[in-house]
Backbone as JSON Lines, residues from 0, in Angstrom:
{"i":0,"aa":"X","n":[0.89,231.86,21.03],"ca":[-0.31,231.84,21.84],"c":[-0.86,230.42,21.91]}
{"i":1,"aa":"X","n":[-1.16,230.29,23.14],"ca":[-2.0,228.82,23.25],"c":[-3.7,228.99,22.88]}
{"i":2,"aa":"X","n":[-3.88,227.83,22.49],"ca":[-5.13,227.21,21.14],"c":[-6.06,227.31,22.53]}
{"i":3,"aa":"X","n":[-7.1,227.58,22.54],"ca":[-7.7,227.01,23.8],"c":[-8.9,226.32,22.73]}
{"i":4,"aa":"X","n":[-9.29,225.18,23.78],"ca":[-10.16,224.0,23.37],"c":[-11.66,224.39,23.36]}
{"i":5,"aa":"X","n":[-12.21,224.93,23.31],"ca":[-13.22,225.47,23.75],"c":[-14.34,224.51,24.69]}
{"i":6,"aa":"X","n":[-14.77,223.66,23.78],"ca":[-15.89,222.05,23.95],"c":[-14.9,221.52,25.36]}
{"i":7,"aa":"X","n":[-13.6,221.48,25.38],"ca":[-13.28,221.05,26.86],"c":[-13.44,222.07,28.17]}
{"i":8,"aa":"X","n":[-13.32,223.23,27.62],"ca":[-13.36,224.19,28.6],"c":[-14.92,224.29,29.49]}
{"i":9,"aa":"X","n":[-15.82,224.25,28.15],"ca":[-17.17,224.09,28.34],"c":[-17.5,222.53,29.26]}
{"i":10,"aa":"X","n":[-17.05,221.71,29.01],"ca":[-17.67,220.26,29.43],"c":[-16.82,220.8,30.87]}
{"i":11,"aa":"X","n":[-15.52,221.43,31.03],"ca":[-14.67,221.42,32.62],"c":[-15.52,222.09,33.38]}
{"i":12,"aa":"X","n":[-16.55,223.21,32.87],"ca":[-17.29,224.56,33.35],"c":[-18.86,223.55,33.8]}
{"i":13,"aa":"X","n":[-18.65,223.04,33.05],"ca":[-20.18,222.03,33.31],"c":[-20.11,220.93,33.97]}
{"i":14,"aa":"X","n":[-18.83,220.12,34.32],"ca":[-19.07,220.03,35.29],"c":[-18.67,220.02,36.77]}
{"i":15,"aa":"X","n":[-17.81,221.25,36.43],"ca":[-17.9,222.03,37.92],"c":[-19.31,222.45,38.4]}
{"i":16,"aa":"X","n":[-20.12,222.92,37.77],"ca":[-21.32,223.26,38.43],"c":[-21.97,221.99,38.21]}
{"i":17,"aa":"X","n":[-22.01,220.97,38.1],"ca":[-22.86,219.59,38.39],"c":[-22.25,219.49,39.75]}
{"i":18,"aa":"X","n":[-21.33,219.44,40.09],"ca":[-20.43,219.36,41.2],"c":[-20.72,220.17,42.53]}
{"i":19,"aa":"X","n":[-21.38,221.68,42.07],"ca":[-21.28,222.6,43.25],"c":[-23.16,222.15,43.35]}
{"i":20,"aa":"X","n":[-23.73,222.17,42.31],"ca":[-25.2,221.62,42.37],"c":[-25.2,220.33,43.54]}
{"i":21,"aa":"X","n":[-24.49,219.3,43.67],"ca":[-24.6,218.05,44.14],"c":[-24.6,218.62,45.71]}
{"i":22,"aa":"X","n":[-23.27,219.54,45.81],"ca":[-22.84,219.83,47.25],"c":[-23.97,220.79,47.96]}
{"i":23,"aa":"X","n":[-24.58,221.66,47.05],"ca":[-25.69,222.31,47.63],"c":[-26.64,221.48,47.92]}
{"i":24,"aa":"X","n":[-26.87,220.63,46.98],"ca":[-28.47,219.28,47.44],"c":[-28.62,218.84,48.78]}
{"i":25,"aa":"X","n":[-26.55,218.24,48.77],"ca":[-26.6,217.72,50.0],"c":[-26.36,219.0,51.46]}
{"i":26,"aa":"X","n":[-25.94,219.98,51.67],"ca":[-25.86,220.52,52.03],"c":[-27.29,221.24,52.79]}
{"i":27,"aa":"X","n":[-28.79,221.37,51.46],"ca":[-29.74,222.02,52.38],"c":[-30.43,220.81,52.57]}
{"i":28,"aa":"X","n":[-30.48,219.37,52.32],"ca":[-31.05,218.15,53.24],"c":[-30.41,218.11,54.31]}
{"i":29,"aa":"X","n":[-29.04,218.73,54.79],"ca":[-28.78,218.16,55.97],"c":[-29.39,219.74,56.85]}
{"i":30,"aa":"X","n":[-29.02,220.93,56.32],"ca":[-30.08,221.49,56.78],"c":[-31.63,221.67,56.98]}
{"i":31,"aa":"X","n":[-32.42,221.0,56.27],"ca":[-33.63,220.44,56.91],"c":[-34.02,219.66,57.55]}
{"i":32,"aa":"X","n":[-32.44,219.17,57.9],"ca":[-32.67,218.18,58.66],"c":[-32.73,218.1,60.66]}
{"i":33,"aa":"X","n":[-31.33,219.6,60.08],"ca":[-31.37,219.85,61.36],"c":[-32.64,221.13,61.8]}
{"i":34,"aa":"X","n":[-32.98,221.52,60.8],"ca":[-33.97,222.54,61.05],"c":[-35.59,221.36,61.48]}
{"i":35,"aa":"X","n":[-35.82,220.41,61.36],"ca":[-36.74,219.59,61.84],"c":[-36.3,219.48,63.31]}
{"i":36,"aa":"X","n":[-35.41,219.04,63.43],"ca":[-35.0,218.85,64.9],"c":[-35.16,219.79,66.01]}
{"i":37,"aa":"X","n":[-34.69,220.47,65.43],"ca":[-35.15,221.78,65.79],"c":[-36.12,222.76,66.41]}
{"i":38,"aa":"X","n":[-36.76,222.48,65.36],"ca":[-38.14,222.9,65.42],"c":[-39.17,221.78,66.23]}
{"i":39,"aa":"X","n":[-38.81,220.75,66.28],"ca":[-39.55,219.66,67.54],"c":[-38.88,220.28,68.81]}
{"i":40,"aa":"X","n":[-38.07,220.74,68.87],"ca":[-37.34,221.27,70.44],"c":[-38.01,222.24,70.69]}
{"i":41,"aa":"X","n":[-38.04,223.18,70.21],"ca":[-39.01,224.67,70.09],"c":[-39.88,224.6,70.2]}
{"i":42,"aa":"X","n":[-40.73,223.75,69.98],"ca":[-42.38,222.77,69.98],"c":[-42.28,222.9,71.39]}
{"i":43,"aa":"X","n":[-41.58,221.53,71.86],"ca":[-41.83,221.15,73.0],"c":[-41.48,222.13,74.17]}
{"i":44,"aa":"X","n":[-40.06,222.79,74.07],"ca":[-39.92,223.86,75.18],"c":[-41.22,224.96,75.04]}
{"i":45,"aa":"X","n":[-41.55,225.29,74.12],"ca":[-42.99,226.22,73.98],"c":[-44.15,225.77,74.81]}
{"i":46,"aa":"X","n":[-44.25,224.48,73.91],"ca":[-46.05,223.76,74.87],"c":[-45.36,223.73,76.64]}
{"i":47,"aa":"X","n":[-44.02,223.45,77.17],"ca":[-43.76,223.43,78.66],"c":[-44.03,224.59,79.24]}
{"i":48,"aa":"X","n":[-43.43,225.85,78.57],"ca":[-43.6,226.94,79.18],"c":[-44.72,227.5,79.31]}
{"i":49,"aa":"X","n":[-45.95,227.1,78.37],"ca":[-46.69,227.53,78.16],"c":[-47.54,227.05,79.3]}
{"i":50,"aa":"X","n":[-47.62,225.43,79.56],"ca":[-48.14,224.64,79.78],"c":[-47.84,224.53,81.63]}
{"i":51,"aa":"X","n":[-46.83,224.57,82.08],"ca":[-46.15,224.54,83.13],"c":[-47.16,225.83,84.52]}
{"i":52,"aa":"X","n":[-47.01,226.95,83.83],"ca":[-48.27,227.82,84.9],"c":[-49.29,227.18,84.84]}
{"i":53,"aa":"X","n":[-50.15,226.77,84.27],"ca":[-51.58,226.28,84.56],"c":[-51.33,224.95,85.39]}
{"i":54,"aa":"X","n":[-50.47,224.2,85.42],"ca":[-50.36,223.31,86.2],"c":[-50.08,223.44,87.72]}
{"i":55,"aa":"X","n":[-49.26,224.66,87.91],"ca":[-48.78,225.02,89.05],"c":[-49.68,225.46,89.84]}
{"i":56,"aa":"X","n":[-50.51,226.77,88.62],"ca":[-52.15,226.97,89.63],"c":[-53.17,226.17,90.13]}
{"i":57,"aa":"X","n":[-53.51,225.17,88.92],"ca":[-54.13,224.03,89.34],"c":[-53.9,223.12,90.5]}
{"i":58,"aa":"X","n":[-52.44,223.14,90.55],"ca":[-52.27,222.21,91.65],"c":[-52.31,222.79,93.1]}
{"i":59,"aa":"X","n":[-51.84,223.87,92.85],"ca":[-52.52,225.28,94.39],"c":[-54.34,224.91,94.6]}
{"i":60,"aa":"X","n":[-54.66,225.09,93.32],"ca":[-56.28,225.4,93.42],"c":[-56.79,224.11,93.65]}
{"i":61,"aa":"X","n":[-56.29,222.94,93.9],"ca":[-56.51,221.65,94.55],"c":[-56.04,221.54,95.85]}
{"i":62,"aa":"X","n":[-55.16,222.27,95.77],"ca":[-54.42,222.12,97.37],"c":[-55.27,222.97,98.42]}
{"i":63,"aa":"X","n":[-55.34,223.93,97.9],"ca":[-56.51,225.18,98.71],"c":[-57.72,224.3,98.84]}
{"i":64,"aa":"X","n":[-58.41,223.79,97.52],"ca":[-59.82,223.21,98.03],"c":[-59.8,221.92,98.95]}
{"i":65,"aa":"X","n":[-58.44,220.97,98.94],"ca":[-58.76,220.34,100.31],"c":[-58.67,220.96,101.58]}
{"i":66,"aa":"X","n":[-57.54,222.46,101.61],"ca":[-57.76,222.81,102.83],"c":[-59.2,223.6,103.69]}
{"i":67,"aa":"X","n":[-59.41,223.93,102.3],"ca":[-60.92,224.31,102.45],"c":[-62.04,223.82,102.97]}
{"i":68,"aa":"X","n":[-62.1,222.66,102.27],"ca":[-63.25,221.45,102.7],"c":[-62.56,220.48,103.75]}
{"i":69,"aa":"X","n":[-61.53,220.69,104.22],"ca":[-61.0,219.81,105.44],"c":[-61.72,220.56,106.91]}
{"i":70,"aa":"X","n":[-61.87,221.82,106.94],"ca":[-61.67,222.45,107.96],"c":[-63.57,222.17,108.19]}
């Protein structure tokens, strides 16, 4: 039967997970990273859509009141 080392097995086990720890760190910074981006896009398509009818009426309800006061 083979001897197993124990203290090496332990230090190989430790640091494999220093290892999978590092890759997760970097892994959810680059997902917050893209989740910022993101979320500024969603921002802005929101405030347009939102924003876009009142402009359209407004600009009718200017257009009507010169034809209004022209006549």
């Amino acid at each position: 039967m083979k001897r197993i080392n124990i203290k090496k097995e332990v230090k190989k086990i430790k640091d494999k997970t220093l290892e999978t720890k590092e890759k997760i760190k970097k892994t959810t910074k680059k997902v917050k990273e893209v989740v910022k981006i993101n979320h500024k896009k969603i921002v802005q398509q929101a405030l347009l859509l939102f924003l876009l009818p009142f402009g359209i009426i407004l600009s009718f309800g200017y257009l009507a009141w010169i034809y209004i006061f022209k006549k």
